[in-house]
Short mmCIF file of C-alpha atoms in Angstrom, two decimals:
data_model
loop_
_atom_site.label_atom_id
_atom_site.label_comp_id
_atom_site.label_asym_id
_atom_site.label_seq_id
_atom_site.Cartn_x
_atom_site.Cartn_y
_atom_site.Cartn_z
CA MET A 24 -8.90 -15.42 -83.98
CA ASN A 25 -11.86 -17.64 -84.87
CA ILE A 26 -14.47 -16.79 -87.49
CA GLU A 27 -17.10 -15.66 -84.99
CA LYS A 28 -14.70 -13.24 -83.32
CA ALA A 29 -13.48 -11.89 -86.66
CA LEU A 30 -17.07 -11.29 -87.75
CA GLN A 31 -17.93 -9.51 -84.51
CA GLN A 32 -14.82 -7.32 -84.61
CA ARG A 33 -14.97 -6.42 -88.30
CA ARG A 34 -16.48 -3.02 -89.02
CA SER A 35 -16.13 -0.23 -91.53
CA VAL A 36 -13.09 1.79 -90.45
CA ARG A 37 -12.92 5.35 -91.78
CA ALA A 38 -9.58 6.55 -90.42
CA PHE A 39 -6.29 4.71 -90.80
CA THR A 40 -2.71 5.12 -89.62
CA PRO A 41 0.04 5.61 -92.23
CA GLN A 42 1.60 2.25 -91.32
CA THR A 43 2.19 0.32 -94.53
CA VAL A 44 0.98 -3.19 -95.30
CA PRO A 45 3.52 -5.44 -97.07
CA GLY A 46 2.53 -6.33 -100.60
CA GLU A 47 2.97 -10.02 -99.93
CA VAL A 48 0.47 -9.82 -97.07
CA VAL A 49 -2.06 -8.14 -99.37
CA ARG A 50 -1.47 -10.73 -102.09
CA THR A 51 -1.90 -13.64 -99.68
CA LEU A 52 -5.16 -12.24 -98.31
CA LEU A 53 -6.60 -11.65 -101.78
CA GLU A 54 -5.53 -15.06 -103.04
CA THR A 55 -6.89 -16.86 -99.98
CA ALA A 56 -10.21 -15.03 -100.33
CA SER A 57 -10.56 -16.60 -103.78
CA GLN A 58 -11.51 -19.83 -102.01
CA ALA A 59 -14.91 -18.18 -101.58
CA PRO A 60 -17.73 -20.01 -103.37
CA SER A 61 -19.20 -18.73 -106.62
CA GLY A 62 -22.06 -19.99 -108.75
CA GLY A 63 -20.78 -22.48 -111.32
CA ASN A 64 -17.28 -21.76 -109.99
CA MET A 65 -17.22 -18.75 -112.32
CA GLN A 66 -15.11 -16.63 -109.95
CA PRO A 67 -16.23 -13.42 -111.69
CA TRP A 68 -14.05 -11.03 -109.68
CA ARG A 69 -11.12 -9.11 -111.14
CA VAL A 70 -9.01 -7.55 -108.40
CA THR A 71 -6.44 -4.74 -108.47
CA ALA A 72 -4.53 -3.69 -105.33
CA VAL A 73 -2.88 -0.27 -105.32
CA GLY A 74 -0.46 1.37 -102.87
CA GLY A 75 2.41 3.83 -102.63
CA GLN A 76 2.71 6.53 -105.27
CA ALA A 77 0.24 4.74 -107.53
CA LEU A 78 -2.48 5.17 -104.91
CA LYS A 79 -1.56 8.81 -104.36
CA ASP A 80 -1.81 9.43 -108.10
CA LEU A 81 -5.17 7.70 -108.26
CA SER A 82 -6.55 9.72 -105.33
CA ALA A 83 -5.26 12.95 -106.87
CA ARG A 84 -7.01 12.12 -110.12
CA ALA A 85 -10.25 11.35 -108.29
CA LYS A 86 -10.20 14.86 -106.80
CA VAL A 87 -10.29 16.45 -110.25
CA THR A 88 -12.71 13.97 -111.83
CA GLU A 89 -16.41 14.77 -111.92
CA PRO A 90 -18.33 11.95 -110.19
CA VAL A 91 -21.03 10.29 -112.27
CA GLN A 92 -24.03 8.83 -110.47
CA ARG A 93 -24.97 5.34 -111.63
CA PRO A 94 -28.63 4.93 -110.63
CA GLY A 95 -29.64 1.53 -109.34
CA LEU A 96 -26.14 0.23 -108.65
CA SER A 97 -25.95 1.46 -105.07
CA TYR A 98 -29.59 1.75 -104.00
CA PRO A 99 -32.86 1.10 -105.84
CA PRO A 100 -34.83 4.21 -106.81
CA GLY A 101 -37.61 5.26 -104.46
CA LEU A 102 -36.14 3.38 -101.52
CA TRP A 103 -38.91 2.02 -99.28
CA GLU A 104 -39.29 1.04 -95.65
CA PRO A 105 -37.66 -0.28 -93.57
CA TYR A 106 -34.59 0.24 -95.74
CA ARG A 107 -35.05 3.97 -96.21
CA SER A 108 -35.08 4.59 -92.45
CA ARG A 109 -32.14 2.28 -91.84
CA ARG A 110 -30.05 4.11 -94.40
CA PHE A 111 -31.07 7.55 -93.12
CA GLU A 112 -30.40 6.68 -89.49
CA ASN A 113 -27.03 5.20 -90.36
CA GLY A 114 -25.95 8.41 -92.07
CA GLU A 115 -27.20 10.59 -89.24
CA GLU A 116 -25.38 8.50 -86.63
CA LEU A 117 -22.16 8.69 -88.63
CA TYR A 118 -22.25 12.48 -88.83
CA GLN A 119 -23.23 12.77 -85.18
CA ALA A 120 -20.09 10.82 -84.29
CA LEU A 121 -18.16 13.56 -86.09
CA ASN A 122 -20.21 16.41 -84.61
CA ILE A 123 -21.33 17.43 -88.08
CA GLY A 124 -24.81 18.93 -88.14
CA ARG A 125 -27.39 18.22 -90.83
CA GLU A 126 -27.19 21.82 -92.05
CA ASP A 127 -23.39 21.72 -92.48
CA LYS A 128 -23.37 20.51 -96.07
CA GLY A 129 -19.74 21.52 -96.59
CA ALA A 130 -18.49 19.34 -93.75
CA ARG A 131 -20.62 16.44 -94.93
CA LEU A 132 -19.24 16.70 -98.44
CA ALA A 133 -15.70 16.92 -97.05
CA GLN A 134 -16.27 13.70 -95.12
CA LEU A 135 -17.64 12.02 -98.24
CA ALA A 136 -14.57 13.15 -100.19
CA LYS A 137 -12.33 11.24 -97.76
CA ASN A 138 -13.49 8.12 -99.58
CA GLY A 139 -11.33 9.29 -102.46
CA GLU A 140 -8.32 9.25 -100.16
CA MET A 141 -9.18 5.77 -98.88
CA PHE A 142 -9.60 7.44 -95.47
CA GLY A 143 -5.81 7.55 -95.24
CA ALA A 144 -5.36 3.80 -95.75
CA PRO A 145 -2.08 2.76 -97.41
CA VAL A 146 -3.78 0.21 -99.68
CA GLY A 147 -6.71 0.58 -102.03
CA ILE A 148 -8.29 -2.50 -103.56
CA PHE A 149 -10.68 -2.37 -106.49
CA ILE A 150 -13.04 -5.16 -107.50
CA ALA A 151 -14.30 -5.14 -111.07
CA VAL A 152 -16.74 -7.38 -112.90
CA GLU A 153 -17.75 -7.73 -116.54
CA GLU A 154 -20.68 -5.51 -117.41
CA ARG A 155 -22.60 -8.40 -118.95
CA MET A 156 -22.61 -10.40 -115.71
CA GLY A 157 -25.90 -10.77 -113.83
CA TYR A 158 -27.21 -10.50 -110.28
CA ALA A 159 -25.85 -13.91 -109.27
CA GLN A 160 -22.31 -12.87 -110.11
CA TRP A 161 -22.67 -9.72 -107.99
CA VAL A 162 -23.66 -12.01 -105.12
CA ASP A 163 -20.39 -13.87 -105.76
CA LEU A 164 -18.51 -10.57 -105.48
CA GLY A 165 -20.11 -9.94 -102.10
CA ILE A 166 -19.06 -13.36 -100.86
CA TYR A 167 -15.50 -12.70 -102.02
CA LEU A 168 -15.53 -9.27 -100.35
CA GLN A 169 -16.69 -10.61 -96.99
CA SER A 170 -14.18 -13.46 -97.14
CA PHE A 171 -11.38 -10.97 -97.73
CA MET A 172 -12.44 -8.61 -94.95
CA LEU A 173 -12.68 -11.43 -92.41
CA LEU A 174 -9.23 -12.68 -93.39
CA ALA A 175 -7.91 -9.13 -93.00
CA ALA A 176 -9.51 -8.84 -89.55
CA GLU A 177 -7.83 -12.08 -88.52
CA LYS A 178 -4.47 -10.47 -89.38
CA GLY A 179 -5.24 -7.35 -87.36
CA LEU A 180 -6.02 -5.25 -90.42
CA ALA A 181 -8.95 -2.89 -90.78
CA SER A 182 -11.02 -2.32 -93.90
CA CYS A 183 -13.87 -0.34 -95.37
CA ALA A 184 -15.89 -1.39 -98.40
CA GLN A 185 -16.69 1.60 -100.62
CA GLY A 186 -19.46 1.89 -103.17
CA PHE A 187 -18.17 5.47 -103.62
CA TRP A 188 -15.81 4.35 -106.36
CA ARG A 189 -18.62 3.35 -108.69
CA MET A 190 -19.04 7.08 -109.39
CA TYR A 191 -15.50 7.09 -110.83
CA ASN A 192 -15.93 4.06 -113.05
CA ASP A 193 -14.49 5.39 -116.30
CA MET A 194 -11.50 7.01 -114.61
CA LEU A 195 -10.67 3.82 -112.73
CA ILE A 196 -11.04 1.58 -115.76
CA GLU A 197 -8.41 3.74 -117.48
CA GLN A 198 -6.19 4.31 -114.44
CA LEU A 199 -6.09 0.61 -113.55
CA ALA A 200 -5.67 -0.46 -117.19
CA LEU A 201 -8.66 -2.80 -117.02
CA PRO A 202 -9.96 -4.46 -120.18
CA GLY A 203 -12.96 -3.08 -122.00
CA GLY A 204 -16.32 -4.40 -120.89
CA TYR A 205 -15.52 -4.23 -117.17
CA GLN A 206 -17.08 -2.01 -114.52
CA ILE A 207 -16.05 -1.15 -110.98
CA ALA A 208 -18.15 -2.93 -108.37
CA PHE A 209 -16.55 -1.40 -105.27
CA GLY A 210 -13.32 -0.38 -103.62
CA ILE A 211 -11.86 -1.46 -100.29
CA ALA A 212 -9.65 0.65 -98.04
CA LEU A 213 -7.15 -1.55 -96.19
CA GLY A 214 -4.68 -0.75 -93.42
CA TYR A 215 -4.35 -0.31 -89.69
CA GLU A 216 -7.09 1.42 -87.72
CA ASP A 217 -6.45 4.81 -86.17
CA THR A 218 -7.99 3.99 -82.80
CA SER A 219 -7.80 7.63 -81.69
CA ALA A 220 -10.10 8.88 -84.46
CA PRO A 221 -13.62 9.81 -83.27
CA ILE A 222 -15.24 8.23 -86.32
CA ASN A 223 -13.81 4.87 -85.34
CA GLN A 224 -15.55 4.99 -81.97
CA TRP A 225 -18.88 4.68 -83.76
CA ARG A 226 -20.35 1.43 -84.97
CA SER A 227 -23.50 1.02 -87.03
CA SER A 228 -26.48 -0.71 -85.46
CA ARG A 229 -28.13 -3.92 -86.61
CA ALA A 230 -31.79 -4.82 -87.00
CA THR A 231 -33.04 -7.37 -84.49
CA SER A 232 -33.38 -10.90 -85.83
CA GLY A 233 -37.15 -10.64 -85.36
CA GLU A 234 -37.20 -8.28 -88.35
CA TRP A 235 -35.63 -10.70 -90.80
CA LEU A 236 -35.34 -14.24 -89.38
CA ALA A 237 -37.85 -17.12 -89.54
CA LEU A 238 -37.23 -20.69 -88.37
CA GLN A 239 -39.50 -23.47 -89.62
CA GLY A 240 -39.46 -27.10 -88.58
CA LEU A 241 -36.63 -26.53 -86.12
CA ASP A 242 -36.80 -27.35 -82.41
#
């Protein structure tokens, strides 16, 4: 699979089969992704991959842990256009794919809670960064994340990046035995896609290039 095809096929998968992923495969993908560029070659990511009983224990603990919102880390306050509409429409389309109405708050919360189970994926990956790092280092994390997900797609593996786990920062820092001064940037569910799941038939839309692209001095 070439890079263009991997990029076109990659999407956020929210239902996985129980098929396991060998630890050595996970290690190789994560290590290869570290070839991603970073400002000053700082490589600010700290990565923990979890599976088996350890992942079950972590998910069980998440269920009994009160989530803590961390304003500004996921979305800026007072989100403005066009971003507000894009986010709203994305959420509505997701729930429509599941036949969950806007008034069914219980079903929506239940779907959100599936993040804590990695949507059934056999592997959970957590990316942490030192709290004192700046915006540029978070950009580096995003480059690492995308590199990893494209490598996974090339191997026939599905993934879903999850900002959800930022609400469980303190629990994860303890559960994963991370050093003090670190914070969770995001999690990644990794495994094999359940192609029969309705949620996996849906794919989020993209803005047209006219909304964000400008070419200057190019024929």
